[in-house]
């Protein structure tokens, strides 16, 4: 009995040390903020990832390699599953096809014995650009605490400004004017012209105003950058944006022409959208979503007249831009939109 007790005690201590070691190794796994974000987004267990960094640290490449292996396993499993369904001729793998009279011949698929209708579909593979956009937007929306402030401004001032420019044979769009005025506000209220450092977990005050402008292309949305926007005239901004937009749609932008930037503008006014919110484009900390012009009738001296308003929503990272700073920034934007200077 003593021998059995001794063996049992030794086995208990051995198992205890093993369990403690496993728990302790999990508890002391040190992850950088960037790696932690990747792990949390994808719901991974760090103990399952093979580290390659110094002192057994898990690097971002280790997480990405683990995800690639996981996707290959899931893809293989999915392929085997579909193959198995086809071999078994299950209804959801190869649904029966019925015509208008219920006889088998073309038309929409309807499963007998249930009210379930089966529609055909087509897989649309994403190109590399769309995959990158999907990953960045998912990362942004799931890791950045988005906050929103909206303001409506009288737009008669910028319409008058555009008219004066046109009278002087200077043809620019409302978007060109809005970009210039936004750059001015970013310089006057620099608390919005910032970036969030993931690794250091601190705010970076940016020296230059580099505005990214959302442009729709056949391959997806891209944001070419107008560098040092506040130092350029409206005509210079207009010419540069046209040239960047043309090359963006042709897929000829260089990486440095769309990566980075300090602030983004997305304008859907030309599509009749009055107001919307947008997703922040990291490493930036804010994006301005601009809606279209809207006529506002009002009575003046016994006559009904119409003024124009425009609604803008500032979408910002609440870690580095406070609600008070965002509100001050929008108030300054409203002030300069309603009383714009003639700058060209």
PDB file of C-alpha atoms in Angstrom, residues 61-314:
ATOM      1  CA  UNK A  61       4.125  36.232 -40.094  1.00  0.00           C
ATOM      2  CA  UNK A  62       3.524  33.251 -37.800  1.00  0.00           C
ATOM      3  CA  UNK A  63      -0.153  34.200 -37.433  1.00  0.00           C
ATOM      4  CA  UNK A  64      -0.579  34.723 -41.179  1.00  0.00           C
ATOM      5  CA  UNK A  65       1.113  31.378 -41.911  1.00  0.00           C
ATOM      6  CA  UNK A  66      -1.196  29.674 -39.388  1.00  0.00           C
ATOM      7  CA  UNK A  67      -4.253  31.292 -41.048  1.00  0.00           C
ATOM      8  CA  UNK A  68      -3.094  30.171 -44.514  1.00  0.00           C
ATOM      9  CA  UNK A  69      -2.738  26.604 -43.261  1.00  0.00           C
ATOM     10  CA  UNK A  70      -6.136  26.794 -41.617  1.00  0.00           C
ATOM     11  CA  UNK A  71      -7.774  28.038 -44.830  1.00  0.00           C
ATOM     12  CA  UNK A  72      -6.184  25.233 -46.853  1.00  0.00           C
ATOM     13  CA  UNK A  73      -7.521  22.688 -44.357  1.00  0.00           C
ATOM     14  CA  UNK A  74     -11.021  24.215 -44.470  1.00  0.00           C
ATOM     15  CA  UNK A  75     -10.933  24.382 -48.281  1.00  0.00           C
ATOM     16  CA  UNK A  76      -9.926  20.718 -48.481  1.00  0.00           C
ATOM     17  CA  UNK A  77     -12.656  19.757 -46.018  1.00  0.00           C
ATOM     18  CA  UNK A  78     -15.260  21.785 -47.950  1.00  0.00           C
ATOM     19  CA  UNK A  79     -14.200  20.181 -51.247  1.00  0.00           C
ATOM     20  CA  UNK A  80     -14.456  16.687 -49.775  1.00  0.00           C
ATOM     21  CA  UNK A  81     -17.855  17.539 -48.311  1.00  0.00           C
ATOM     22  CA  UNK A  82     -19.266  18.769 -51.655  1.00  0.00           C
ATOM     23  CA  UNK A  83     -17.864  15.703 -53.404  1.00  0.00           C
ATOM     24  CA  UNK A  84     -19.499  13.458 -50.817  1.00  0.00           C
ATOM     25  CA  UNK A  85     -22.849  15.228 -51.284  1.00  0.00           C
ATOM     26  CA  UNK A  86     -22.715  14.779 -55.047  1.00  0.00           C
ATOM     27  CA  UNK A  87     -21.917  11.090 -54.701  1.00  0.00           C
ATOM     28  CA  UNK A  88     -24.847  10.620 -52.330  1.00  0.00           C
ATOM     29  CA  UNK A  89     -27.109  12.751 -54.612  1.00  0.00           C
ATOM     30  CA  UNK A  90     -28.443  14.733 -51.671  1.00  0.00           C
ATOM     31  CA  UNK A  91     -31.210  17.254 -52.564  1.00  0.00           C
ATOM     32  CA  UNK A  92     -29.126  20.295 -51.509  1.00  0.00           C
ATOM     33  CA  UNK A  93     -26.142  19.105 -53.554  1.00  0.00           C
ATOM     34  CA  UNK A  94     -28.059  18.569 -56.813  1.00  0.00           C
ATOM     35  CA  UNK A  95     -31.618  19.969 -56.527  1.00  0.00           C
ATOM     36  CA  UNK A  96     -34.364  18.797 -58.889  1.00  0.00           C
ATOM     37  CA  UNK A  97     -35.427  21.254 -61.602  1.00  0.00           C
ATOM     38  CA  UNK A  98     -39.074  21.851 -62.419  1.00  0.00           C
ATOM     39  CA  UNK A  99     -40.756  23.835 -65.191  1.00  0.00           C
ATOM     40  CA  UNK A 100     -43.904  25.926 -64.948  1.00  0.00           C
ATOM     41  CA  UNK A 101     -46.113  22.835 -65.152  1.00  0.00           C
ATOM     42  CA  UNK A 102     -44.189  20.951 -62.488  1.00  0.00           C
ATOM     43  CA  UNK A 103     -42.549  18.611 -65.004  1.00  0.00           C
ATOM     44  CA  UNK A 104     -38.785  18.345 -65.047  1.00  0.00           C
ATOM     45  CA  UNK A 105     -37.501  20.839 -67.659  1.00  0.00           C
ATOM     46  CA  UNK A 106     -35.560  24.035 -66.908  1.00  0.00           C
ATOM     47  CA  UNK A 107     -36.804  26.939 -64.762  1.00  0.00           C
ATOM     48  CA  UNK A 108     -36.300  27.654 -61.071  1.00  0.00           C
ATOM     49  CA  UNK A 109     -35.461  24.838 -58.656  1.00  0.00           C
ATOM     50  CA  UNK A 110     -38.178  23.904 -56.167  1.00  0.00           C
ATOM     51  CA  UNK A 111     -37.823  21.117 -53.614  1.00  0.00           C
ATOM     52  CA  UNK A 112     -40.899  18.872 -53.341  1.00  0.00           C
ATOM     53  CA  UNK A 113     -42.243  18.213 -49.888  1.00  0.00           C
ATOM     54  CA  UNK A 114     -41.054  21.573 -48.508  1.00  0.00           C
ATOM     55  CA  UNK A 115     -41.539  25.262 -49.150  1.00  0.00           C
ATOM     56  CA  UNK A 116     -37.811  25.813 -49.693  1.00  0.00           C
ATOM     57  CA  UNK A 117     -36.858  27.440 -53.012  1.00  0.00           C
ATOM     58  CA  UNK A 118     -33.358  26.913 -54.326  1.00  0.00           C
ATOM     59  CA  UNK A 119     -31.878  29.713 -56.442  1.00  0.00           C
ATOM     60  CA  UNK A 120     -28.829  29.301 -58.614  1.00  0.00           C
ATOM     61  CA  UNK A 121     -25.748  31.357 -57.812  1.00  0.00           C
ATOM     62  CA  UNK A 122     -22.272  32.049 -59.123  1.00  0.00           C
ATOM     63  CA  UNK A 123     -19.019  32.333 -57.163  1.00  0.00           C
ATOM     64  CA  UNK A 124     -17.223  35.586 -57.945  1.00  0.00           C
ATOM     65  CA  UNK A 125     -13.540  35.263 -57.015  1.00  0.00           C
ATOM     66  CA  UNK A 126     -11.918  38.424 -55.671  1.00  0.00           C
ATOM     67  CA  UNK A 127      -8.834  39.893 -57.290  1.00  0.00           C
ATOM     68  CA  UNK A 128      -5.870  40.816 -55.103  1.00  0.00           C
ATOM     69  CA  UNK A 129      -7.009  44.422 -54.766  1.00  0.00           C
ATOM     70  CA  UNK A 130     -10.514  43.471 -53.588  1.00  0.00           C
ATOM     71  CA  UNK A 131      -9.042  40.927 -51.135  1.00  0.00           C
ATOM     72  CA  UNK A 132      -6.800  43.645 -49.676  1.00  0.00           C
ATOM     73  CA  UNK A 133      -9.743  46.048 -49.389  1.00  0.00           C
ATOM     74  CA  UNK A 134     -11.855  43.385 -47.655  1.00  0.00           C
ATOM     75  CA  UNK A 135      -9.099  42.605 -45.130  1.00  0.00           C
ATOM     76  CA  UNK A 136      -8.389  46.283 -44.370  1.00  0.00           C
ATOM     77  CA  UNK A 137     -12.056  47.197 -43.951  1.00  0.00           C
ATOM     78  CA  UNK A 138     -12.720  44.173 -41.725  1.00  0.00           C
ATOM     79  CA  UNK A 139      -9.655  45.003 -39.620  1.00  0.00           C
ATOM     80  CA  UNK A 140     -10.680  48.673 -39.359  1.00  0.00           C
ATOM     81  CA  UNK A 141     -14.298  48.075 -38.404  1.00  0.00           C
ATOM     82  CA  UNK A 142     -13.500  45.350 -35.872  1.00  0.00           C
ATOM     83  CA  UNK A 143     -10.524  46.979 -34.113  1.00  0.00           C
ATOM     84  CA  UNK A 144     -11.049  50.756 -34.352  1.00  0.00           C
ATOM     85  CA  UNK A 145     -13.670  52.353 -32.046  1.00  0.00           C
ATOM     86  CA  UNK A 146     -15.554  54.368 -34.674  1.00  0.00           C
ATOM     87  CA  UNK A 147     -17.393  57.492 -33.526  1.00  0.00           C
ATOM     88  CA  UNK A 148     -19.506  59.865 -35.613  1.00  0.00           C
ATOM     89  CA  UNK A 149     -20.491  63.519 -35.667  1.00  0.00           C
ATOM     90  CA  UNK A 150     -22.748  65.034 -38.332  1.00  0.00           C
ATOM     91  CA  UNK A 151     -23.330  68.644 -39.337  1.00  0.00           C
ATOM     92  CA  UNK A 152     -25.433  70.359 -42.013  1.00  0.00           C
ATOM     93  CA  UNK A 153     -23.993  73.490 -43.608  1.00  0.00           C
ATOM     94  CA  UNK A 154     -25.369  76.194 -45.863  1.00  0.00           C
ATOM     95  CA  UNK A 155     -23.688  75.583 -49.233  1.00  0.00           C
ATOM     96  CA  UNK A 156     -24.654  78.821 -50.986  1.00  0.00           C
ATOM     97  CA  UNK A 157     -21.194  80.247 -50.254  1.00  0.00           C
ATOM     98  CA  UNK A 158     -19.257  77.491 -52.055  1.00  0.00           C
ATOM     99  CA  UNK A 159     -21.752  77.558 -54.946  1.00  0.00           C
ATOM    100  CA  UNK A 160     -21.128  81.282 -55.306  1.00  0.00           C
ATOM    101  CA  UNK A 161     -17.391  80.637 -55.073  1.00  0.00           C
ATOM    102  CA  UNK A 162     -17.574  78.112 -57.898  1.00  0.00           C
ATOM    103  CA  UNK A 163     -19.600  80.553 -60.008  1.00  0.00           C
ATOM    104  CA  UNK A 164     -16.977  83.273 -59.560  1.00  0.00           C
ATOM    105  CA  UNK A 165     -14.214  80.884 -60.554  1.00  0.00           C
ATOM    106  CA  UNK A 166     -16.184  79.832 -63.625  1.00  0.00           C
ATOM    107  CA  UNK A 167     -16.708  83.491 -64.571  1.00  0.00           C
ATOM    108  CA  UNK A 168     -12.904  83.765 -64.579  1.00  0.00           C
ATOM    109  CA  UNK A 169     -12.592  80.691 -66.845  1.00  0.00           C
ATOM    110  CA  UNK A 170     -11.490  78.513 -63.928  1.00  0.00           C
ATOM    111  CA  UNK A 171     -13.464  75.288 -64.053  1.00  0.00           C
ATOM    112  CA  UNK A 172     -13.393  73.195 -60.891  1.00  0.00           C
ATOM    113  CA  UNK A 173     -15.856  70.837 -59.213  1.00  0.00           C
ATOM    114  CA  UNK A 174     -17.530  71.279 -55.850  1.00  0.00           C
ATOM    115  CA  UNK A 175     -15.455  68.331 -54.665  1.00  0.00           C
ATOM    116  CA  UNK A 176     -12.239  70.211 -55.549  1.00  0.00           C
ATOM    117  CA  UNK A 177     -13.383  73.168 -53.447  1.00  0.00           C
ATOM    118  CA  UNK A 178     -14.422  70.904 -50.553  1.00  0.00           C
ATOM    119  CA  UNK A 179     -11.002  69.216 -50.579  1.00  0.00           C
ATOM    120  CA  UNK A 180      -9.229  72.557 -50.374  1.00  0.00           C
ATOM    121  CA  UNK A 181     -11.446  73.873 -47.579  1.00  0.00           C
ATOM    122  CA  UNK A 182     -11.131  70.591 -45.646  1.00  0.00           C
ATOM    123  CA  UNK A 183      -7.336  70.831 -45.868  1.00  0.00           C
ATOM    124  CA  UNK A 184      -7.517  74.362 -44.451  1.00  0.00           C
ATOM    125  CA  UNK A 185      -9.609  73.152 -41.502  1.00  0.00           C
ATOM    126  CA  UNK A 186      -7.177  70.277 -40.849  1.00  0.00           C
ATOM    127  CA  UNK A 187      -4.371  72.815 -40.584  1.00  0.00           C
ATOM    128  CA  UNK A 188      -6.397  75.080 -38.290  1.00  0.00           C
ATOM    129  CA  UNK A 189      -7.597  72.221 -36.055  1.00  0.00           C
ATOM    130  CA  UNK A 190      -4.651  69.770 -36.156  1.00  0.00           C
ATOM    131  CA  UNK A 191      -6.156  67.476 -33.533  1.00  0.00           C
ATOM    132  CA  UNK A 192      -7.948  65.589 -36.355  1.00  0.00           C
ATOM    133  CA  UNK A 193      -4.870  65.356 -38.602  1.00  0.00           C
ATOM    134  CA  UNK A 194      -3.496  62.471 -36.540  1.00  0.00           C
ATOM    135  CA  UNK A 195      -2.756  58.763 -36.665  1.00  0.00           C
ATOM    136  CA  UNK A 196      -2.909  55.928 -34.126  1.00  0.00           C
ATOM    137  CA  UNK A 197       0.300  53.981 -33.490  1.00  0.00           C
ATOM    138  CA  UNK A 198      -0.814  50.381 -32.853  1.00  0.00           C
ATOM    139  CA  UNK A 199       2.492  49.176 -31.426  1.00  0.00           C
ATOM    140  CA  UNK A 200       3.093  52.107 -29.059  1.00  0.00           C
ATOM    141  CA  UNK A 201      -0.629  52.704 -28.417  1.00  0.00           C
ATOM    142  CA  UNK A 202      -0.284  56.462 -28.729  1.00  0.00           C
ATOM    143  CA  UNK A 203      -1.397  59.310 -30.976  1.00  0.00           C
ATOM    144  CA  UNK A 204       0.890  60.644 -33.696  1.00  0.00           C
ATOM    145  CA  UNK A 205       0.496  64.308 -34.641  1.00  0.00           C
ATOM    146  CA  UNK A 206       1.149  64.547 -38.382  1.00  0.00           C
ATOM    147  CA  UNK A 207       3.174  67.431 -39.812  1.00  0.00           C
ATOM    148  CA  UNK A 208       1.631  67.507 -43.288  1.00  0.00           C
ATOM    149  CA  UNK A 209      -1.944  67.462 -44.563  1.00  0.00           C
ATOM    150  CA  UNK A 210      -2.139  64.680 -47.146  1.00  0.00           C
ATOM    151  CA  UNK A 211      -5.736  64.079 -48.176  1.00  0.00           C
ATOM    152  CA  UNK A 212      -6.801  60.753 -49.675  1.00  0.00           C
ATOM    153  CA  UNK A 213      -9.812  60.935 -51.992  1.00  0.00           C
ATOM    154  CA  UNK A 214     -12.022  57.868 -52.444  1.00  0.00           C
ATOM    155  CA  UNK A 215     -12.256  56.925 -56.137  1.00  0.00           C
ATOM    156  CA  UNK A 216     -14.380  54.090 -57.545  1.00  0.00           C
ATOM    157  CA  UNK A 217     -12.611  51.850 -60.081  1.00  0.00           C
ATOM    158  CA  UNK A 218     -13.680  48.637 -61.878  1.00  0.00           C
ATOM    159  CA  UNK A 219     -11.575  46.677 -59.361  1.00  0.00           C
ATOM    160  CA  UNK A 220     -12.876  48.413 -56.244  1.00  0.00           C
ATOM    161  CA  UNK A 221     -12.435  51.572 -54.207  1.00  0.00           C
ATOM    162  CA  UNK A 222      -8.983  53.167 -54.059  1.00  0.00           C
ATOM    163  CA  UNK A 223      -7.808  56.352 -52.346  1.00  0.00           C
ATOM    164  CA  UNK A 224      -5.160  58.316 -54.284  1.00  0.00           C
ATOM    165  CA  UNK A 225      -3.412  60.945 -52.147  1.00  0.00           C
ATOM    166  CA  UNK A 226      -2.999  64.664 -52.781  1.00  0.00           C
ATOM    167  CA  UNK A 227       0.188  65.454 -50.840  1.00  0.00           C
ATOM    168  CA  UNK A 228       0.519  68.771 -48.962  1.00  0.00           C
ATOM    169  CA  UNK A 229      -3.070  69.578 -49.882  1.00  0.00           C
ATOM    170  CA  UNK A 230      -3.288  72.769 -47.847  1.00  0.00           C
ATOM    171  CA  UNK A 231      -0.330  74.294 -49.723  1.00  0.00           C
ATOM    172  CA  UNK A 232      -1.988  73.832 -53.129  1.00  0.00           C
ATOM    173  CA  UNK A 233      -4.551  76.005 -54.876  1.00  0.00           C
ATOM    174  CA  UNK A 234      -7.973  74.740 -55.886  1.00  0.00           C
ATOM    175  CA  UNK A 235      -6.901  74.607 -59.538  1.00  0.00           C
ATOM    176  CA  UNK A 236      -3.790  72.595 -58.638  1.00  0.00           C
ATOM    177  CA  UNK A 237      -5.891  70.206 -56.562  1.00  0.00           C
ATOM    178  CA  UNK A 238      -8.389  69.851 -59.422  1.00  0.00           C
ATOM    179  CA  UNK A 239      -5.702  69.082 -62.018  1.00  0.00           C
ATOM    180  CA  UNK A 240      -3.875  66.607 -59.763  1.00  0.00           C
ATOM    181  CA  UNK A 241      -7.063  64.798 -58.752  1.00  0.00           C
ATOM    182  CA  UNK A 242      -8.139  64.385 -62.387  1.00  0.00           C
ATOM    183  CA  UNK A 243      -4.758  62.920 -63.292  1.00  0.00           C
ATOM    184  CA  UNK A 244      -4.716  60.591 -60.267  1.00  0.00           C
ATOM    185  CA  UNK A 245      -8.311  59.459 -60.897  1.00  0.00           C
ATOM    186  CA  UNK A 246      -7.563  58.630 -64.534  1.00  0.00           C
ATOM    187  CA  UNK A 247      -4.533  56.522 -63.616  1.00  0.00           C
ATOM    188  CA  UNK A 248      -6.417  54.902 -60.723  1.00  0.00           C
ATOM    189  CA  UNK A 249      -9.141  53.670 -63.081  1.00  0.00           C
ATOM    190  CA  UNK A 250      -6.463  52.341 -65.434  1.00  0.00           C
ATOM    191  CA  UNK A 251      -4.740  50.572 -62.534  1.00  0.00           C
ATOM    192  CA  UNK A 252      -1.530  52.555 -63.010  1.00  0.00           C
ATOM    193  CA  UNK A 253      -1.097  54.169 -59.583  1.00  0.00           C
ATOM    194  CA  UNK A 254       2.190  53.626 -57.755  1.00  0.00           C
ATOM    195  CA  UNK A 255       1.898  52.267 -54.185  1.00  0.00           C
ATOM    196  CA  UNK A 256       3.165  55.534 -52.683  1.00  0.00           C
ATOM    197  CA  UNK A 257       0.342  57.361 -54.489  1.00  0.00           C
ATOM    198  CA  UNK A 258      -2.410  55.578 -52.557  1.00  0.00           C
ATOM    199  CA  UNK A 259      -0.750  54.231 -49.397  1.00  0.00           C
ATOM    200  CA  UNK A 260      -0.532  56.484 -46.346  1.00  0.00           C
ATOM    201  CA  UNK A 261      -2.194  59.890 -46.242  1.00  0.00           C
ATOM    202  CA  UNK A 262      -3.424  61.695 -43.152  1.00  0.00           C
ATOM    203  CA  UNK A 263      -7.172  62.042 -43.819  1.00  0.00           C
ATOM    204  CA  UNK A 264      -9.750  60.728 -46.309  1.00  0.00           C
ATOM    205  CA  UNK A 265     -12.700  62.340 -48.074  1.00  0.00           C
ATOM    206  CA  UNK A 266     -15.509  60.216 -49.506  1.00  0.00           C
ATOM    207  CA  UNK A 267     -18.138  62.120 -51.494  1.00  0.00           C
ATOM    208  CA  UNK A 268     -21.311  60.325 -52.622  1.00  0.00           C
ATOM    209  CA  UNK A 269     -23.244  63.502 -53.378  1.00  0.00           C
ATOM    210  CA  UNK A 270     -23.109  62.873 -57.120  1.00  0.00           C
ATOM    211  CA  UNK A 271     -25.137  59.684 -56.555  1.00  0.00           C
ATOM    212  CA  UNK A 272     -27.948  61.521 -54.773  1.00  0.00           C
ATOM    213  CA  UNK A 273     -26.898  60.330 -51.311  1.00  0.00           C
ATOM    214  CA  UNK A 274     -27.826  62.889 -48.650  1.00  0.00           C
ATOM    215  CA  UNK A 275     -25.947  61.433 -45.695  1.00  0.00           C
ATOM    216  CA  UNK A 276     -23.857  58.347 -44.876  1.00  0.00           C
ATOM    217  CA  UNK A 277     -21.096  57.039 -42.638  1.00  0.00           C
ATOM    218  CA  UNK A 278     -17.783  55.597 -43.817  1.00  0.00           C
ATOM    219  CA  UNK A 279     -15.122  53.200 -42.527  1.00  0.00           C
ATOM    220  CA  UNK A 280     -11.804  54.683 -41.372  1.00  0.00           C
ATOM    221  CA  UNK A 281      -8.822  53.937 -43.602  1.00  0.00           C
ATOM    222  CA  UNK A 282      -5.964  52.937 -41.242  1.00  0.00           C
ATOM    223  CA  UNK A 283      -3.400  54.128 -40.299  1.00  0.00           C
ATOM    224  CA  UNK A 284      -5.473  57.303 -40.632  1.00  0.00           C
ATOM    225  CA  UNK A 285      -7.783  58.277 -37.798  1.00  0.00           C
ATOM    226  CA  UNK A 286     -10.656  59.990 -39.622  1.00  0.00           C
ATOM    227  CA  UNK A 287     -12.690  60.107 -42.815  1.00  0.00           C
ATOM    228  CA  UNK A 288     -15.198  62.745 -43.917  1.00  0.00           C
ATOM    229  CA  UNK A 289     -18.368  61.402 -45.567  1.00  0.00           C
ATOM    230  CA  UNK A 290     -19.952  64.127 -47.720  1.00  0.00           C
ATOM    231  CA  UNK A 291     -23.531  63.958 -48.979  1.00  0.00           C
ATOM    232  CA  UNK A 292     -25.182  65.791 -51.855  1.00  0.00           C
ATOM    233  CA  UNK A 293     -26.660  69.263 -52.104  1.00  0.00           C
ATOM    234  CA  UNK A 294     -30.208  69.625 -50.859  1.00  0.00           C
ATOM    235  CA  UNK A 295     -32.584  72.491 -51.588  1.00  0.00           C
ATOM    236  CA  UNK A 296     -34.070  74.130 -48.490  1.00  0.00           C
ATOM    237  CA  UNK A 297     -37.057  76.430 -49.143  1.00  0.00           C
ATOM    238  CA  UNK A 298     -37.585  79.375 -46.799  1.00  0.00           C
ATOM    239  CA  UNK A 299     -39.535  82.591 -46.766  1.00  0.00           C
ATOM    240  CA  UNK A 300     -37.730  85.918 -47.143  1.00  0.00           C
ATOM    241  CA  UNK A 301     -39.421  89.341 -47.479  1.00  0.00           C
ATOM    242  CA  UNK A 302     -42.707  87.679 -48.357  1.00  0.00           C
ATOM    243  CA  UNK A 303     -41.172  85.485 -51.060  1.00  0.00           C
ATOM    244  CA  UNK A 304     -40.240  81.817 -50.958  1.00  0.00           C
ATOM    245  CA  UNK A 305     -36.599  81.299 -51.867  1.00  0.00           C
ATOM    246  CA  UNK A 306     -34.407  78.218 -51.873  1.00  0.00           C
ATOM    247  CA  UNK A 307     -31.017  77.881 -50.274  1.00  0.00           C
ATOM    248  CA  UNK A 308     -28.757  74.855 -50.474  1.00  0.00           C
ATOM    249  CA  UNK A 309     -27.336  72.740 -47.687  1.00  0.00           C
ATOM    250  CA  UNK A 310     -24.821  69.945 -47.551  1.00  0.00           C
ATOM    251  CA  UNK A 311     -24.511  67.301 -44.833  1.00  0.00           C
ATOM    252  CA  UNK A 312     -21.128  65.965 -43.755  1.00  0.00           C
ATOM    253  CA  UNK A 313     -20.318  63.229 -41.236  1.00  0.00           C
ATOM    254  CA  UNK A 314     -16.921  62.984 -39.570  1.00  0.00           C
TER     255      UNK A 314
END
